[in-house]
Coordinates of C-alpha atoms in Angstrom, one line a residue:
Chain A
M255 CA -16.3 33.0 17.2
N256 CA -13.7 30.4 16.3
A257 CA -10.0 31.1 16.3
H258 CA -9.6 28.6 13.5
L259 CA -12.2 30.2 11.2
T260 CA -9.8 31.0 8.3
E261 CA -8.5 27.4 8.4
I262 CA -12.0 26.0 8.4
I263 CA -13.0 28.2 5.4
V264 CA -10.0 27.3 3.3
F265 CA -10.3 23.6 4.2
T266 CA -14.0 23.5 3.3
V267 CA -13.6 25.3 0.0
L268 CA -10.8 23.0 -1.1
F269 CA -12.7 20.0 0.1
L270 CA -15.8 20.9 -1.8
L271 CA -13.7 21.7 -4.9
V272 CA -12.3 18.2 -5.1
S273 CA -15.7 16.7 -4.3
G274 CA -17.0 18.4 -7.4
M275 CA -14.1 17.0 -9.4
G276 CA -15.0 13.5 -8.1
F277 CA -18.5 13.8 -9.6
V278 CA -17.2 15.3 -12.9
A279 CA -14.6 12.4 -13.1
A280 CA -17.3 10.1 -14.6
R281 CA -17.0 12.1 -17.8
W282 CA -13.2 12.0 -17.9
R283 CA -11.9 9.7 -20.7
R284 CA -15.5 8.9 -21.0
P285 CA -16.3 5.3 -22.1
D286 CA -19.6 4.3 -23.8
S287 CA -20.7 2.8 -20.5
L288 CA -19.3 2.5 -17.0
A289 CA -21.3 -0.7 -16.5
S290 CA -18.4 -3.1 -16.2
L291 CA -15.7 -3.7 -13.7
D292 CA -13.1 -2.9 -16.3
E293 CA -14.5 0.6 -16.6
W294 CA -16.0 1.4 -13.1
G295 CA -13.4 -0.6 -11.1
L296 CA -10.3 -0.2 -13.2
G297 CA -10.8 3.1 -15.0
G298 CA -10.9 1.4 -18.4
R299 CA -7.4 -0.2 -17.8
S300 CA -6.0 2.7 -19.8
F301 CA -4.1 5.0 -17.4
G302 CA -0.7 6.3 -18.6
S303 CA 2.5 7.0 -16.7
W304 CA 1.4 10.3 -15.1
V305 CA -2.1 9.3 -14.1
T306 CA -0.7 6.0 -12.6
W307 CA 2.0 7.9 -10.7
F308 CA -0.5 10.2 -9.1
L309 CA -3.0 7.4 -8.6
V310 CA -0.7 4.8 -7.1
G311 CA 1.2 7.4 -5.1
G312 CA -2.0 8.8 -3.7
D313 CA -3.1 5.3 -3.0
L314 CA 0.0 4.0 -1.1
Y315 CA 1.1 7.1 0.7
T316 CA -2.1 7.8 2.7
A317 CA -3.3 10.5 5.0
Y318 CA -2.8 8.2 7.9
T319 CA 0.8 7.6 6.9
F320 CA 1.4 11.4 6.8
V321 CA -0.1 11.8 10.2
A322 CA 1.0 8.6 12.0
V323 CA 4.7 8.3 10.8
P324 CA 5.7 11.7 12.2
A325 CA 3.7 10.9 15.4
L326 CA 5.8 7.7 15.6
L327 CA 9.1 9.6 15.3
W328 CA 7.8 12.2 17.8
G329 CA 7.1 9.4 20.3
A330 CA 9.8 6.8 19.7
G331 CA 12.4 8.3 17.4
A332 CA 14.5 6.3 14.9
T333 CA 12.2 3.2 14.8
G334 CA 9.5 5.3 13.2
F335 CA 11.9 6.0 10.2
F336 CA 11.4 2.4 9.0
A337 CA 8.9 3.9 6.6
V338 CA 11.8 5.1 4.5
P339 CA 13.7 1.8 3.9
Y340 CA 10.3 0.1 3.6
T341 CA 9.3 2.4 0.7
I342 CA 12.8 2.1 -0.9
V343 CA 13.0 -1.7 -1.0
V344 CA 9.4 -2.2 -2.2
Y345 CA 9.9 -1.0 -5.7
P346 CA 12.9 -3.1 -6.8
I347 CA 11.2 -6.1 -5.2
V348 CA 8.0 -5.8 -7.1
F349 CA 9.6 -4.3 -10.3
L350 CA 9.5 -7.6 -12.2
V351 CA 6.7 -9.2 -10.3
L352 CA 4.0 -6.6 -11.0
V353 CA 4.6 -6.6 -14.8
R354 CA 3.9 -10.4 -14.8
L355 CA 0.7 -9.9 -12.8
W356 CA -0.3 -7.1 -15.2
S357 CA 0.3 -9.2 -18.3
V358 CA -1.5 -12.3 -17.0
S359 CA -4.4 -10.2 -15.8
H360 CA -4.6 -8.3 -19.1
V361 CA -4.8 -11.6 -21.0
H362 CA -7.4 -13.2 -18.8
G363 CA -9.4 -10.1 -17.7
F364 CA -8.5 -10.6 -14.0
V365 CA -9.7 -7.7 -11.8
T366 CA -8.5 -9.0 -8.4
P367 CA -5.5 -11.0 -7.1
A368 CA -7.9 -13.7 -6.1
D369 CA -9.1 -14.0 -9.8
F370 CA -5.5 -14.9 -10.7
V371 CA -5.1 -17.4 -7.9
R372 CA -8.3 -19.1 -8.9
A373 CA -7.2 -19.6 -12.5
R374 CA -3.6 -20.4 -11.6
F375 CA -4.3 -23.1 -9.1
G376 CA -7.8 -24.1 -10.2
S377 CA -9.0 -23.6 -6.6
P378 CA -12.0 -21.4 -5.8
T379 CA -11.4 -22.2 -2.2
L380 CA -7.9 -20.8 -2.2
A381 CA -9.2 -17.8 -4.2
L382 CA -11.9 -17.3 -1.5
L383 CA -9.3 -17.3 1.2
V384 CA -7.2 -14.7 -0.7
A385 CA -10.3 -12.6 -1.3
I386 CA -11.5 -12.7 2.4
T387 CA -7.9 -11.9 3.5
G388 CA -7.9 -8.9 1.2
I389 CA -11.3 -7.6 2.4
V390 CA -10.5 -8.1 6.1
A391 CA -7.1 -6.4 5.7
T392 CA -8.5 -3.5 3.8
M393 CA -11.5 -2.6 6.0
P394 CA -9.5 -1.2 9.0
Y395 CA -7.2 0.6 6.6
I396 CA -10.2 2.6 5.3
A397 CA -11.2 3.3 8.9
L398 CA -7.8 4.6 9.6
Q399 CA -8.1 7.2 6.8
L400 CA -10.9 8.6 8.9
V401 CA -8.5 8.9 11.8
G402 CA -6.3 11.1 9.6
I403 CA -9.3 13.4 8.9
E404 CA -10.3 13.4 12.5
A405 CA -6.8 14.6 13.6
V406 CA -7.2 17.6 11.3
L407 CA -10.7 18.4 12.4
K408 CA -9.7 18.2 16.1
S409 CA -7.0 20.7 15.5
M410 CA -9.5 23.1 13.9
G411 CA -11.6 22.8 17.1
V412 CA -14.3 20.9 15.2
T413 CA -15.6 18.1 17.4
G414 CA -18.4 15.5 17.0
H415 CA -18.8 12.9 14.3
L416 CA -21.1 14.7 12.0
P417 CA -18.4 16.3 9.8
I418 CA -16.8 12.9 9.2
I419 CA -20.1 11.4 8.3
I420 CA -20.8 14.2 5.8
A421 CA -17.3 13.8 4.3
F422 CA -17.6 10.1 3.8
A423 CA -21.1 10.4 2.4
I424 CA -19.8 12.8 -0.3
L425 CA -16.9 10.4 -0.9
A426 CA -19.3 7.4 -1.2
A427 CA -21.5 9.3 -3.6
Y428 CA -18.8 10.2 -6.1
T429 CA -17.1 6.9 -5.9
Y430 CA -20.4 5.2 -6.6
Q431 CA -20.9 7.4 -9.6
S432 CA -17.4 7.6 -11.1
G433 CA -15.6 4.5 -9.9
L434 CA -11.8 4.6 -10.1
R435 CA -11.8 7.7 -12.3
A436 CA -12.7 9.8 -9.2
P437 CA -9.7 9.1 -7.0
A438 CA -7.5 9.2 -10.1
L439 CA -8.5 12.7 -10.9
I440 CA -8.6 13.9 -7.3
A441 CA -5.1 12.5 -6.7
F442 CA -3.7 15.2 -8.9
V443 CA -4.9 17.9 -6.5
K444 CA -4.1 15.9 -3.4
D445 CA -0.5 15.2 -4.3
T446 CA 0.1 18.7 -5.6
L447 CA -1.1 20.2 -2.3
I448 CA 0.9 17.7 -0.3
Y449 CA 4.1 18.5 -2.2
I450 CA 3.6 22.2 -1.8
V451 CA 2.9 21.9 1.9
I452 CA 5.9 19.7 2.6
L453 CA 8.3 21.8 0.6
V454 CA 7.2 24.9 2.5
A455 CA 7.3 23.0 5.8
I456 CA 10.9 21.7 5.4
I457 CA 12.2 25.1 4.4
A458 CA 10.1 27.4 6.6
I459 CA 9.9 25.4 9.9
P460 CA 13.7 24.8 10.4
A461 CA 14.3 28.4 9.7
Q462 CA 12.0 29.4 12.5
L463 CA 13.6 27.0 15.0
E464 CA 16.8 27.6 16.8
G465 CA 19.8 25.8 15.3
G466 CA 18.1 24.8 12.1
W467 CA 18.2 21.1 11.2
S468 CA 21.1 20.4 13.6
G469 CA 19.2 21.9 16.5
I470 CA 16.1 19.8 15.6
F471 CA 18.0 16.5 15.9
D472 CA 19.7 17.7 19.0
A473 CA 16.4 18.6 20.6
A474 CA 15.0 15.2 19.7
Q475 CA 18.1 13.5 21.2
A476 CA 17.7 15.5 24.4
K477 CA 14.1 14.5 24.7
F478 CA 14.8 10.7 24.2
D479 CA 17.8 10.9 26.6
A480 CA 15.5 12.2 29.3
S481 CA 12.7 9.6 28.7
P482 CA 12.8 6.4 30.7
A483 CA 11.5 4.2 27.7
P484 CA 14.3 1.8 26.7
G485 CA 13.7 1.6 22.9
D486 CA 13.6 5.3 21.9
G487 CA 16.4 7.6 20.6
I488 CA 17.5 9.2 17.3
L489 CA 19.4 6.0 16.5
L490 CA 18.5 2.3 16.7
N491 CA 19.9 0.2 19.6
A492 CA 21.1 -3.4 19.6
N493 CA 17.7 -4.8 20.4
N494 CA 15.5 -3.1 17.8
Q495 CA 17.6 -3.3 14.6
L496 CA 16.3 -6.7 13.6
Q497 CA 12.7 -5.4 14.2
Y498 CA 13.5 -2.3 12.1
V499 CA 14.8 -4.3 9.2
T500 CA 12.2 -7.1 9.3
L501 CA 9.4 -4.6 9.6
A502 CA 10.7 -2.6 6.6
L503 CA 11.0 -5.8 4.5
G504 CA 7.8 -7.4 5.7
S505 CA 5.8 -4.2 5.0
A506 CA 7.4 -3.9 1.6
L507 CA 6.4 -7.5 0.8
A508 CA 2.9 -6.8 2.0
L509 CA 2.3 -3.5 0.2
F510 CA 1.6 -4.8 -3.2
L511 CA -0.5 -7.7 -1.9
Y512 CA -3.1 -5.2 -0.7
P513 CA -6.0 -5.3 -3.1
H514 CA -6.0 -1.5 -3.5
S515 CA -2.3 -1.4 -4.7
I516 CA -3.1 -4.1 -7.2
T517 CA -6.1 -2.2 -8.4
G518 CA -3.9 0.8 -9.1
V519 CA -1.4 -1.3 -11.0
L520 CA -4.0 -3.2 -13.1
A521 CA -5.5 0.2 -14.2
S522 CA -2.3 1.1 -16.0
R523 CA -2.1 0.9 -19.8
N524 CA 0.9 -1.3 -20.4
R525 CA 4.0 -2.8 -18.8
G526 CA 6.2 0.2 -19.5
V527 CA 3.9 2.4 -17.4
I528 CA 4.4 0.1 -14.4
K529 CA 8.2 -0.1 -14.8
R530 CA 8.5 3.6 -15.3
N531 CA 6.4 4.1 -12.1
M532 CA 8.6 1.8 -10.1
S533 CA 11.4 4.3 -10.8
A534 CA 9.3 7.4 -10.3
L535 CA 7.3 6.5 -7.2
P536 CA 10.3 6.8 -4.8
A537 CA 9.8 10.6 -5.2
Y538 CA 7.0 10.0 -2.7
S539 CA 9.4 8.1 -0.4
L540 CA 11.6 11.2 -0.3
L541 CA 8.5 13.2 0.6
L542 CA 7.6 10.6 3.3
G543 CA 11.1 10.7 4.8
L544 CA 10.8 14.5 5.1
I545 CA 7.3 14.3 6.5
A546 CA 8.6 11.8 9.1
L547 CA 11.0 14.4 10.3
L548 CA 8.1 16.8 11.1
G549 CA 7.9 14.6 14.2
F550 CA 11.4 15.9 15.3
M551 CA 10.5 19.4 14.3
A552 CA 7.5 19.1 16.6
I553 CA 9.8 18.1 19.4
A554 CA 12.1 21.1 18.8
A555 CA 9.1 23.4 18.7
G556 CA 7.8 22.0 21.9
I557 CA 4.5 20.9 20.4
K558 CA 2.1 18.9 22.6
P559 CA -0.6 16.7 21.2
I560 CA -4.3 17.3 21.9
G561 CA -5.1 15.1 24.8
T562 CA -3.3 11.8 24.3
D563 CA -3.8 11.7 20.6
N564 CA -0.3 11.7 19.1
N565 CA -1.8 11.9 15.6
T566 CA -2.5 15.6 16.2
I567 CA 1.2 16.4 16.4
V568 CA 1.6 17.3 12.8
P569 CA -1.7 19.4 12.5
Q570 CA -0.6 21.2 15.8
L571 CA 2.8 21.9 14.3
F572 CA 1.3 23.4 11.2
D573 CA -1.1 25.5 13.3
R574 CA 1.8 26.9 15.3
M575 CA 4.2 27.5 12.4
F576 CA 2.1 28.6 9.4
P577 CA -0.2 31.6 8.8
D578 CA -3.8 30.6 9.2
W579 CA -4.7 30.4 5.5
F580 CA -1.8 28.1 4.7
T581 CA -2.6 25.9 7.7
G582 CA -6.0 25.6 6.1
V583 CA -4.3 24.4 2.8
A584 CA -2.1 22.0 4.8
Y585 CA -5.2 20.6 6.6
A586 CA -7.0 20.2 3.3
A587 CA -4.1 18.3 1.8
I588 CA -4.3 15.8 4.7
G589 CA -8.1 15.6 4.5
I590 CA -8.2 15.2 0.7
G591 CA -5.2 12.8 1.1
A592 CA -7.6 10.5 3.1
L593 CA -10.2 10.5 0.4
V594 CA -8.1 9.1 -2.5
P595 CA -6.9 5.9 -0.8
A596 CA -10.3 5.4 0.9
A597 CA -12.0 5.5 -2.5
I598 CA -9.5 3.1 -4.1
M599 CA -9.6 0.7 -1.1
S600 CA -13.4 0.5 -1.1
I601 CA -13.4 -0.1 -4.8
A602 CA -10.8 -2.9 -4.4
A603 CA -12.7 -4.5 -1.5
A604 CA -15.9 -4.3 -3.5
N605 CA -14.3 -5.9 -6.5
L606 CA -13.0 -8.8 -4.4
F607 CA -16.5 -9.4 -3.1
T608 CA -18.1 -9.2 -6.5
R609 CA -15.7 -11.4 -8.4
N610 CA -14.7 -13.9 -5.8
I611 CA -17.8 -14.3 -3.6
Y612 CA -20.8 -13.0 -5.5
K613 CA -20.0 -14.3 -9.0
E614 CA -18.3 -17.4 -7.7
Y615 CA -20.9 -18.6 -5.2
L616 CA -24.0 -16.5 -5.5
K617 CA -24.7 -15.7 -9.1
P618 CA -22.3 -17.6 -11.4
N619 CA -23.9 -16.2 -14.6
A620 CA -23.7 -12.6 -13.6
T621 CA -23.2 -10.2 -16.5
D622 CA -20.6 -7.4 -16.6
A623 CA -23.4 -4.9 -15.7
D624 CA -24.4 -7.1 -12.7
E625 CA -20.8 -7.1 -11.6
A626 CA -20.5 -3.3 -11.8
R627 CA -23.8 -2.8 -10.0
V628 CA -22.9 -5.2 -7.2
S629 CA -19.5 -3.6 -6.8
K630 CA -20.9 -0.1 -6.6
I631 CA -23.3 -1.1 -3.9
T632 CA -20.6 -3.0 -2.0
S633 CA -18.3 0.0 -2.1
L634 CA -21.0 1.9 -0.3
L635 CA -21.5 -0.8 2.3
V636 CA -17.7 -0.9 2.9
K637 CA -17.6 2.8 3.6
V638 CA -20.6 2.6 5.9
G639 CA -18.7 -0.2 7.7
A640 CA -15.6 2.0 8.1
V641 CA -17.6 4.9 9.5
L642 CA -19.3 2.5 12.0
C643 CA -15.9 1.3 13.0
I644 CA -14.9 4.9 13.9
L645 CA -18.2 5.7 15.6
F646 CA -18.6 2.6 17.7
L647 CA -15.1 1.3 18.3
D648 CA -12.2 2.8 20.0
T649 CA -9.7 4.4 17.5
G650 CA -7.0 2.3 19.1
F651 CA -8.9 -0.8 18.0
S652 CA -8.8 0.3 14.3
I653 CA -5.0 0.7 14.7
D654 CA -4.8 -2.8 16.1
L655 CA -6.9 -4.2 13.2
Q656 CA -4.6 -2.4 10.7
L657 CA -1.6 -4.0 12.5
I658 CA -3.2 -7.4 12.1
G659 CA -4.1 -6.5 8.5
G660 CA -0.4 -6.2 7.6
V661 CA 0.4 -9.6 9.1
I662 CA -2.5 -11.4 7.4
I663 CA -2.2 -9.9 4.0
L664 CA 1.4 -11.2 4.0
Q665 CA -0.1 -14.7 4.2
T666 CA -1.3 -14.4 0.6
L667 CA 2.3 -14.0 -0.7
P668 CA 2.9 -17.7 -1.5
S669 CA -0.3 -18.0 -3.7
V670 CA -0.2 -14.6 -5.3
A671 CA 3.5 -13.5 -5.6
L672 CA 5.2 -16.8 -5.8
G673 CA 2.3 -18.1 -7.9
L674 CA 3.3 -15.6 -10.6
Y675 CA 6.7 -17.4 -10.9
T676 CA 6.0 -21.0 -10.2
R677 CA 3.2 -23.6 -10.3
W678 CA 5.2 -25.9 -8.1
F679 CA 3.0 -25.4 -5.0
H680 CA 0.0 -27.6 -4.6
R681 CA -3.3 -25.8 -3.8
G682 CA -3.7 -28.0 -0.8
G683 CA -0.3 -27.0 0.5
L684 CA -1.0 -23.3 -0.1
I685 CA -4.2 -23.6 1.9
A686 CA -2.5 -25.4 4.7
G687 CA 0.3 -22.8 4.7
W688 CA -2.3 -19.9 4.8
V689 CA -4.0 -21.5 7.8
A690 CA -0.7 -22.1 9.6
G691 CA 0.6 -18.6 8.9
M692 CA -2.6 -16.9 10.0
G693 CA -2.6 -19.0 13.2
A694 CA 1.0 -18.2 14.0
G695 CA 0.6 -14.5 13.2
M696 CA -2.5 -14.1 15.4
L697 CA -0.9 -16.0 18.3
M698 CA 2.2 -13.8 18.2
L699 CA 0.2 -10.5 17.9
Y700 CA -2.0 -11.6 20.8
N701 CA 1.1 -12.2 23.0
I702 CA 2.7 -8.8 22.3
G703 CA 2.2 -6.5 25.2
N704 CA 3.4 -3.1 26.1
P705 CA 4.6 -2.6 29.7
V706 CA 4.6 1.2 29.3
T707 CA 0.9 1.5 28.5
G708 CA 0.0 -1.7 30.5
K709 CA -1.7 -3.1 27.3
L710 CA -1.4 -6.9 27.3
H711 CA -2.4 -7.9 23.8
F712 CA -2.0 -6.6 20.2
A713 CA 0.2 -3.7 21.5
G714 CA 2.5 -3.8 18.5
S715 CA 4.1 -5.9 15.9
A716 CA 7.5 -6.3 17.5
F717 CA 7.7 -9.9 18.8
P718 CA 10.3 -10.6 21.5
L719 CA 12.5 -13.5 20.5
E720 CA 12.7 -14.3 24.2
K721 CA 9.2 -15.8 23.9
L722 CA 10.6 -18.4 21.5
G723 CA 13.0 -19.5 24.2
L724 CA 16.0 -17.5 22.8
D725 CA 18.2 -15.7 25.3
T726 CA 18.1 -12.2 23.9
K727 CA 16.2 -9.0 24.2
M728 CA 15.9 -8.6 20.4
T729 CA 12.5 -8.3 18.7
I730 CA 11.4 -9.3 15.2
Y731 CA 8.4 -8.3 13.1
A732 CA 5.7 -10.9 13.7
G733 CA 4.6 -10.9 10.0
I734 CA 7.9 -12.2 8.8
V735 CA 7.8 -15.1 11.3
A736 CA 4.3 -15.9 10.3
L737 CA 5.2 -15.8 6.6
A738 CA 8.1 -18.2 7.3
V739 CA 5.7 -20.6 9.0
N740 CA 3.4 -20.3 6.1
L741 CA 6.1 -21.1 3.6
V742 CA 7.4 -24.1 5.5
V743 CA 3.9 -25.6 5.8
A744 CA 3.1 -24.8 2.2
V745 CA 6.2 -26.7 1.0
L746 CA 5.5 -29.7 3.3
G747 CA 1.9 -29.7 2.4
T748 CA 2.8 -29.7 -1.3
L749 CA 5.1 -32.6 -0.8
I750 CA 2.5 -34.6 1.1
A751 CA -0.3 -33.8 -1.4
R752 CA 2.0 -34.9 -4.3
S753 CA 3.0 -38.1 -2.6
T754 CA -0.5 -39.0 -1.7
K755 CA -1.7 -38.0 -5.2
V756 CA -4.3 -35.5 -4.1
A757 CA -5.8 -34.0 -7.3
E758 CA -4.0 -31.0 -8.7
G759 CA -6.1 -28.1 -9.9
D760 CA -5.8 -27.1 -13.6
D761 CA -3.7 -24.1 -14.5
A762 CA -5.6 -21.9 -16.9
T763 CA -2.5 -19.7 -17.7
L764 CA 0.4 -20.4 -20.1
P765 CA 4.0 -19.2 -19.8
D766 CA 3.4 -16.7 -22.6
H767 CA 0.5 -15.0 -20.7
Y768 CA 3.0 -13.6 -18.2
L769 CA 4.8 -11.6 -20.9
A770 CA 2.0 -10.2 -23.0
D771 CA 2.0 -6.4 -23.5
E772 CA -0.3 -3.8 -24.9
G773 CA -0.4 -3.9 -28.8
D774 CA 1.8 -7.0 -28.9
P775 CA 1.1 -8.9 -32.1
R776 CA 1.3 -12.2 -30.2
I777 CA -1.7 -11.2 -28.1
K778 CA -3.9 -12.1 -31.0
D779 CA -3.0 -15.7 -30.5
L780 CA -4.1 -15.5 -26.9
D781 CA -7.6 -15.4 -25.6
F782 CA -7.3 -11.7 -25.4
T783 CA -10.6 -10.3 -24.2
V784 CA -10.1 -7.1 -22.4
D785 CA -9.9 -4.5 -25.0
T786 CA -13.1 -5.6 -26.7
G787 CA -15.1 -4.7 -23.6
A788 CA -17.7 -7.3 -24.5
P789 CA -18.3 -10.4 -22.4
S790 CA -16.2 -13.0 -24.2
P791 CA -16.9 -16.7 -24.6
D792 CA -13.2 -17.4 -24.3
A793 CA -12.9 -15.9 -20.9
D794 CA -15.8 -18.0 -19.7
Q795 CA -14.2 -21.0 -21.1
D796 CA -11.1 -20.2 -19.2
R797 CA -12.9 -20.1 -15.9
G798 CA -14.8 -23.2 -17.0
H799 CA -11.8 -25.4 -17.4
A800 CA -10.1 -23.9 -14.4
S801 CA -12.8 -25.3 -12.1
G802 CA -11.6 -28.8 -11.9
P803 CA -12.0 -30.8 -8.7
V804 CA -12.4 -28.4 -5.8
V805 CA -10.1 -28.6 -2.8
Chain B
M35 CA 10.2 -18.4 -18.7
T36 CA 11.8 -18.6 -22.1
T37 CA 9.8 -18.1 -25.3
P38 CA 10.4 -19.2 -28.8
N39 CA 11.6 -15.7 -29.8
G40 CA 13.9 -15.5 -26.8
D41 CA 13.6 -11.7 -26.8
R42 CA 10.3 -11.5 -25.1
G43 CA 11.3 -13.0 -21.7
D44 CA 11.7 -11.0 -18.6
R45 CA 15.1 -12.3 -18.0
S46 CA 18.1 -10.0 -18.3
P47 CA 21.5 -9.8 -16.5
W48 CA 20.6 -6.1 -15.9
N49 CA 17.9 -7.3 -13.4
W50 CA 20.7 -8.2 -10.9
L51 CA 21.1 -4.4 -10.4
L52 CA 17.8 -4.4 -8.5
I53 CA 19.5 -6.3 -5.7
A54 CA 21.5 -3.3 -4.5
P55 CA 18.5 -1.1 -3.5
I56 CA 16.9 -4.1 -1.8
I57 CA 19.9 -5.0 0.3
L58 CA 21.5 -1.7 1.2
P59 CA 18.5 -0.3 3.2
L60 CA 18.3 -3.5 5.2
L61 CA 21.8 -3.3 6.6
P62 CA 21.6 -1.0 9.7
F63 CA 25.3 -1.2 10.5
L64 CA 25.9 0.9 7.4
Y65 CA 23.8 3.8 8.7
N66 CA 23.1 3.4 12.4
S67 CA 25.3 6.3 13.5
D68 CA 25.1 10.0 14.3
E69 CA 28.4 11.0 12.7
P70 CA 29.2 12.2 10.1
R71 CA 26.4 14.7 9.9
L72 CA 25.4 16.3 6.6
F73 CA 23.6 19.7 6.7
G74 CA 22.9 18.9 10.4
F75 CA 21.3 15.5 9.5
P76 CA 22.8 12.5 11.4
L77 CA 24.1 9.8 9.1
F78 CA 21.1 7.6 10.0
Y79 CA 18.8 10.0 8.3
W80 CA 20.7 11.4 5.3
L81 CA 22.2 8.0 4.2
Q82 CA 18.8 6.3 4.2
L83 CA 17.3 9.3 2.3
A84 CA 20.3 8.9 -0.1
F85 CA 19.4 5.2 -0.7
I86 CA 16.2 6.5 -2.4
A87 CA 18.5 7.9 -5.2
V88 CA 20.2 4.4 -5.4
G89 CA 16.8 2.9 -5.9
V90 CA 15.7 5.3 -8.5
T91 CA 19.0 5.0 -10.4
C92 CA 19.0 1.2 -10.4
T93 CA 15.3 0.8 -11.4
S94 CA 15.7 3.4 -14.2
I95 CA 18.8 1.7 -15.6
V96 CA 17.1 -1.7 -15.6
Y97 CA 14.0 -0.2 -17.3
Q98 CA 16.1 1.5 -20.0
M99 CA 18.3 -1.5 -20.6
T100 CA 15.5 -4.1 -20.8
K101 CA 13.0 -2.0 -22.7
R102 CA 11.5 -3.9 -25.7
R103 CA 12.1 -2.0 -28.9

């Protein structure tokens, strides 16, 4: 019947296998009860180096990345390779920042970045803005994971939306039951499969192509030489270097502001686990760099996408180059690769809603069990929302939203990342900066068109400096410009708020809290509440005295 | 962020080593060239992949040197 039958069988078997693992995960490192966010939403805050490596790696390097980055190289060449410098610079940048966030969160029992902002700046309003930004930025990201699965299904000749709905229903069910333990356990399988597939791909595919690696790059060069588009090529040109660098830097700054990355980090056992992972996670960057080059291999092999969907390039390449059963394994790796981040993202978005909207505004006396219950239900709703996005909106629209997501999540950098180092900013200034940065970012994205596709708005993140009145053809990443606007306004706003004596919020954190580690004797002096697992009066007190005059 | 003990802070001269892997990948003039090729890879690709090793080395050294005993 179907020429892809072997692929479909292998894919389905592996998919069902990991789904079973997802349900069993609730028993893994079994706690007395999953009825708290520390357990359901952060896996007991007890993951060691290996689990964290698989979890965070599976979380950051998503199925969409594995499909979209090679598609970008296939279409435009060198500019798509920004993913490599991006995932190199991110780790040294956050190396010291994340351990501070981990420590202060450990001491105060923070589950989300907005929890930290609330306590640090004594401003539920600022925390609400950070929470909403996180939720809005995460939603389209989850929808994009579905795009990854869809590309694989299309290549197997499976059409219609029913398979995706079934896949997400299974995902929703085991995330509901097992919380963060499910993606943590599944990540082992996902990453092992991905590593095997890519190792085989980079050895087997060039061997089958004429001229090996050298021939692959030459074929790409020939394709871009023949294309009329000005920005493509296997090297950068004078006008897109600034974009390349600012996009890499901006994406790196944004990565660990995403709630799902922070969820992965807060689930680790101690500071050493995080630091070791900052050295070990670049293994995935190497993988990503090699995956990116699949785009050029596809050019050399003369692969054409299905219809106009460039995301089918990699699945099509596998289909051509691998025996059917191994293509099935490769497809399963991509499909399962979508499940891990989708689960973590929905948990992170649900935690933000629960902690910073539900508990803050709807039910201030919510118990731990209430929080866990609300988060579980919200995680379901988030996934339903993502599926609806795919069913009723154009896929291109999800990609637009994801683009916007990166720009808006950057606007939380002053409150979250700089807040870990300094309390100099005034909460009023930070709010003003957020508003200005958001406005500037939206305005720029709205004005980015693409003459080739005829799209007038939201056609990319490369903002032409020409539009700022500069006499150049260079482009820059809109997110970085928006962040600069944000910082300038935040500084001015802080100076104005100070000089007009607008009330400061209270800071519930102490310098020592940013250095605390697991099993540290000093921790006893602190209001250390996490390991007891019980709702603690100290923690409530903290939140109590943090809620001074509200901005 | 100094503390009474002094040894518990996050500050260390070793942290400056983290600057290298942040700066290098953001300087396109270093790698935006086809030649010299390595195993058929243009400089643009193999050098940026090589920066991954710089990142791993620097973060590992900083971790080892600043580990609390």
